Each structure stands twice: as C-alpha cells, then as structure tokens.
Short mmCIF file of C-alpha atoms in Angstrom, two decimals:
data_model
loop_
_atom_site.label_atom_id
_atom_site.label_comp_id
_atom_site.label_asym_id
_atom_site.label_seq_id
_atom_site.Cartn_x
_atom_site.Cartn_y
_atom_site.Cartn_z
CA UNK A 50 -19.73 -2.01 3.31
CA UNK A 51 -23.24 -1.94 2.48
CA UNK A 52 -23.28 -5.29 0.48
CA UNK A 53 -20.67 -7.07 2.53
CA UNK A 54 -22.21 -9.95 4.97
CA UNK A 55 -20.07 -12.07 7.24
CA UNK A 56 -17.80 -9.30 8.92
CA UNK A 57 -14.43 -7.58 8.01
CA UNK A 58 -12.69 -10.63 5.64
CA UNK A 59 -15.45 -10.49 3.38
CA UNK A 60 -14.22 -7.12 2.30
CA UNK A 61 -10.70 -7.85 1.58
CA UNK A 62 -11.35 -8.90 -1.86
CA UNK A 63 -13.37 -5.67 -2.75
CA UNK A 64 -10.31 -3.72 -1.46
CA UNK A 65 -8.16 -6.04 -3.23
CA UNK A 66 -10.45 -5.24 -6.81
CA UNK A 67 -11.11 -1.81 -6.73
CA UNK A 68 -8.17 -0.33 -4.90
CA UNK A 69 -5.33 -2.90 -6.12
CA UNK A 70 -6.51 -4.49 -9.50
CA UNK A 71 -8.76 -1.63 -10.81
CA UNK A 72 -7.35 2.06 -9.38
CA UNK A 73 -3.94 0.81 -8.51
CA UNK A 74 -3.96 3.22 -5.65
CA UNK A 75 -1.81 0.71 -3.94
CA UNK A 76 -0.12 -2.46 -4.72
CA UNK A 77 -0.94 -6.36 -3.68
CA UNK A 78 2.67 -6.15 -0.94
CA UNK A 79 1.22 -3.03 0.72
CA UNK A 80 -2.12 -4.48 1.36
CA UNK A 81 -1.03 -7.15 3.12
CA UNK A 82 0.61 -5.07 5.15
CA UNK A 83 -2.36 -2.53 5.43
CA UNK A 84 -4.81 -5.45 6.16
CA UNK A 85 -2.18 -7.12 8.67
CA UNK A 86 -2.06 -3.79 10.43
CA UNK A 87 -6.05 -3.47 10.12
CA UNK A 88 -6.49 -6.91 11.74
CA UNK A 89 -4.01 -6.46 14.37
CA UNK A 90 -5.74 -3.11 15.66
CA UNK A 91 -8.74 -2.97 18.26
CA UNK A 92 -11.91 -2.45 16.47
CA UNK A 93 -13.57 -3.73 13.05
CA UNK A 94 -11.07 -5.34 10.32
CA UNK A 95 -12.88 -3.21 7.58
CA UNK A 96 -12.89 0.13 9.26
CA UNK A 97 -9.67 -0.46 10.16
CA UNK A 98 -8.13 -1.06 6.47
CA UNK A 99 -10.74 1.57 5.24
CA UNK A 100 -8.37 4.68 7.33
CA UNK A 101 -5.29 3.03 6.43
CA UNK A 102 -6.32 3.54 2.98
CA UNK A 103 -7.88 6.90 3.73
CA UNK A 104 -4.80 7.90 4.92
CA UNK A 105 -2.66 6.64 2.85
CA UNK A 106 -4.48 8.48 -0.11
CA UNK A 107 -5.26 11.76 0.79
CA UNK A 108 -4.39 12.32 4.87
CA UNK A 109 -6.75 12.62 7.38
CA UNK A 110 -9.44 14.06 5.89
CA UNK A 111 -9.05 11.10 3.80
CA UNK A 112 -8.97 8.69 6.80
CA UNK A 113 -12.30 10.54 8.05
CA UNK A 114 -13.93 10.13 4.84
CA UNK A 115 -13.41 6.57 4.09
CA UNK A 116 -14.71 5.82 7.94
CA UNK A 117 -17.91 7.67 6.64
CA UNK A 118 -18.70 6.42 4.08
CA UNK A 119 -17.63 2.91 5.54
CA UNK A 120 -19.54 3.00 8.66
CA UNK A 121 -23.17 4.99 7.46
CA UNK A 122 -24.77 2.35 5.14
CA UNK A 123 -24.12 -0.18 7.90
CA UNK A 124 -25.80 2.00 11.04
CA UNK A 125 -28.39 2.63 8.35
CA UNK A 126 -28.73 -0.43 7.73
CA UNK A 127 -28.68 -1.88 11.26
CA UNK A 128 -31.08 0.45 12.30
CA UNK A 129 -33.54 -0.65 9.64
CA UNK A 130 -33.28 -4.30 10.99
CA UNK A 131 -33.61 -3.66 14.43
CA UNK A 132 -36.62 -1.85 13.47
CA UNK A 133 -38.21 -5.07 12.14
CA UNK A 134 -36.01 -7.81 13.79
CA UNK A 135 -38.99 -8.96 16.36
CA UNK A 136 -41.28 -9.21 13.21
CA UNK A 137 -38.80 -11.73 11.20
CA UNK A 138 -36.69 -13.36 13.69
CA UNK A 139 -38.36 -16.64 14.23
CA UNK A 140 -39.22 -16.58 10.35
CA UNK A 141 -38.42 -19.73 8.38
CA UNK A 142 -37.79 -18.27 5.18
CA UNK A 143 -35.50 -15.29 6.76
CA UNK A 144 -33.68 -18.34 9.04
CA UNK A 145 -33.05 -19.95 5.95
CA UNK A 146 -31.84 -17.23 3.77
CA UNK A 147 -29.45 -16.26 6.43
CA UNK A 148 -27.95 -19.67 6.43
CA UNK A 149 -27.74 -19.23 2.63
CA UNK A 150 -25.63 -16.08 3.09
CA UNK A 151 -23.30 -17.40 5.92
CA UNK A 152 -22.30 -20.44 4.07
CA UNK A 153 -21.24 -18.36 0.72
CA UNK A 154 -19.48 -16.04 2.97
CA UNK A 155 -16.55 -18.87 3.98
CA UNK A 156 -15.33 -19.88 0.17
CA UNK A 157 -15.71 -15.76 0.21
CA UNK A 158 -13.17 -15.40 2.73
CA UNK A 159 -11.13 -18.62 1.15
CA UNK A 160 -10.50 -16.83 -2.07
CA UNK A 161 -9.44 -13.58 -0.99
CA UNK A 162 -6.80 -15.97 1.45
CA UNK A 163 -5.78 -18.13 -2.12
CA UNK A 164 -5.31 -14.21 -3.56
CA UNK A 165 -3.30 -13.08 -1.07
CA UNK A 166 -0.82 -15.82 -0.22
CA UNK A 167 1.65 -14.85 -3.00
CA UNK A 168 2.07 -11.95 -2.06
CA UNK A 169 2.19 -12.70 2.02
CA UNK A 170 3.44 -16.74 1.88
CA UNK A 171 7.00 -16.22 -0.39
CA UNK A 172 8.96 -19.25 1.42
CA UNK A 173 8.45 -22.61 3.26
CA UNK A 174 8.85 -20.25 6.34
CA UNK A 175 6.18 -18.00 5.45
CA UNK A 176 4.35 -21.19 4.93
CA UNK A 177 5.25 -22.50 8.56
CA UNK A 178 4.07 -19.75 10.08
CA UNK A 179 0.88 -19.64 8.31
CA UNK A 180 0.16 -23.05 9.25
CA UNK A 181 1.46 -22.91 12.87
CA UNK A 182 -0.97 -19.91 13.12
CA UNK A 183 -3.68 -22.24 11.62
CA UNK A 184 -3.29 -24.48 13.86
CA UNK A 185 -3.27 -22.38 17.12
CA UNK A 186 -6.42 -20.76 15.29
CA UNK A 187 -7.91 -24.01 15.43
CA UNK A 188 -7.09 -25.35 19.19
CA UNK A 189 -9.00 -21.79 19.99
CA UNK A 190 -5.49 -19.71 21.09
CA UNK A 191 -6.80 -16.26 21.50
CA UNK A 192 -6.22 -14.26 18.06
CA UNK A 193 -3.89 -11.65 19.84
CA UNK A 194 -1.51 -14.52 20.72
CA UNK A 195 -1.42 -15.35 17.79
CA UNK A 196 -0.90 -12.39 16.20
CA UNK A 197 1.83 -11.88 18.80
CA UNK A 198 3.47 -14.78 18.07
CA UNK A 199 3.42 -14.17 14.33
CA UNK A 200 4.69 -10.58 14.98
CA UNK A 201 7.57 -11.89 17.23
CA UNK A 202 8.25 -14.81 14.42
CA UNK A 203 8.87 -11.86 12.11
CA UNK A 204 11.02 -9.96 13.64
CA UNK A 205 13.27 -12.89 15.07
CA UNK A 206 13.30 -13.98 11.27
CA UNK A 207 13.92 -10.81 10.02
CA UNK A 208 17.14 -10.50 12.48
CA UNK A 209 18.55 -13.82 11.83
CA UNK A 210 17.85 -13.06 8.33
CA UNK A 211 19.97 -10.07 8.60
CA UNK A 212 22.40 -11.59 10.83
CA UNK A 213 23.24 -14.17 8.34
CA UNK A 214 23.56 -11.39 5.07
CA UNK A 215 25.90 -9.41 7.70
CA UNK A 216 28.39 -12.20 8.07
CA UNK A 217 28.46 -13.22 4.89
CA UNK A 218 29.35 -9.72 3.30
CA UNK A 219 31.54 -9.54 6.42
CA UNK A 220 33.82 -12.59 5.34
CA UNK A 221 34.19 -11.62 2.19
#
C-alpha cells in the first residue's frame, strides 16, 4: 500500500501478481470472488481484500497482520503530508505532478479490469451484467444498488440456471 496512488483498484493488480501469478497462494476464480466480497464490504477496497487474504492464509492472526502491514505505511505516510500539506498545496510543480499520477492511475485500473474479465465475464450474460452495471455506474446509481442488483442478478441466474439442469436430468 505504500506505493499505490488512486485508492483500492489500483491494488488489484499487485494482488493479482504477487499473490496469484507469483506465490500462487490463491487462484485468478477466487480473487474475483475475494475482491467482489472486498468491494461489496463497508470500508477501504484494499484493506478489505488484504483480511480476506489474511485469512484465508493463515487465520486471524493472518487477517490482523495483513491489515498492519496494509494500513501503517499509509498513516505514516499521511501523517508526513499533512505535516507539510500547507507548505505545497498551492505549489505548481506538486499540482502538476499530482495530475501526472491521477491520470496513470485510470489505464492502471483498466488493465487489472482487461485481467480480470476472463475469469469474472465467462458468457454474453456475464457480459450483460457487466455492462448494465456500467451503465448504471455511469447515470451516477449509488454503487450499493448496484452491487445489489448484480448480487440479486446472480442468484436469480444461478436458480434458473439450476432450474433448467433439474428438468432436464428430470426428463430423462
């Protein structure tokens, strides 16, 4: 978390790297499912996935730990800028560096999406949803709705899904 800017997507991919690609702690199918659960919780996406993970690997000292060690460098951090903030805040050279930083944090947060979609988009349904989301994202629907909405989707899916697999083993 210390070299993350531009909040709690930014640090999907890293997850995705080190714990997925690198460590293979866990697979690409269960962090989807870690960072849906992360994003659908109250409080910051990051610290969210980072106890998940915690958990998942080693209980809850595990869960404690990774909030540690997720959380410190950023107070630290924070509390270094506030220190100075008055002194650089109406800088030109700090304005424009920040600028810098917030526009490479969106194709930041576009990869890690292109990354995950095979594993989270598998048919034109998924796809549906993803872009019905998008658009409700876009006419400014709170994100709860939509998460709702996408967590109702799922399980009416998931039924009819079911439903379907029942009958057809059932007529056979």
């Amino acid at each position: 978390s210390a070299v993350t800017f531009g909040g709690g997507y930014v640090i999907v991919p890293l997850l995705k790297r080190k714990f997925v690609d690198e460590l293979h702690w866990i697979d690409e199918q269960e962090m989807l499912d870690m960072v849906a659960i992360a994003q659908s919780s109250p409080g910051p996406l990051a610290v969210n996935a980072s106890i998940i993970i915690g958990y998942r690997m080693a209980g809850v000292p595990g869960a404690l730990a990774a909030v540690v060690g997720i959380t410190i460098p950023s107070v630290v951090i924070i509390a270094l800028v506030t220190l100075v903030y008055d002194a650089f805040r109406s800088n030109p050279f700090v304005l424009r560096a920040l600028t810098g930083v917030r526009a490479a944090v969106i194709p930041i947060i576009l990869s890690a999406a292109l990354r995950l979609r095979k594993g989270a988009l598998k048919d034109w349904i998924g796809y549906a949803l993803a872009a019905v989301a998008a658009v409700l994202s876009i006419l400014g629907v709170n994100n709860i709705i939509i998460i709702l909405f996408g967590v109702a989707a799922g399980l009416l899916i998931s039924e009819a899904k079911e439903r379907a697999m029942r009958k057809e083993g059932g007529g056979q």
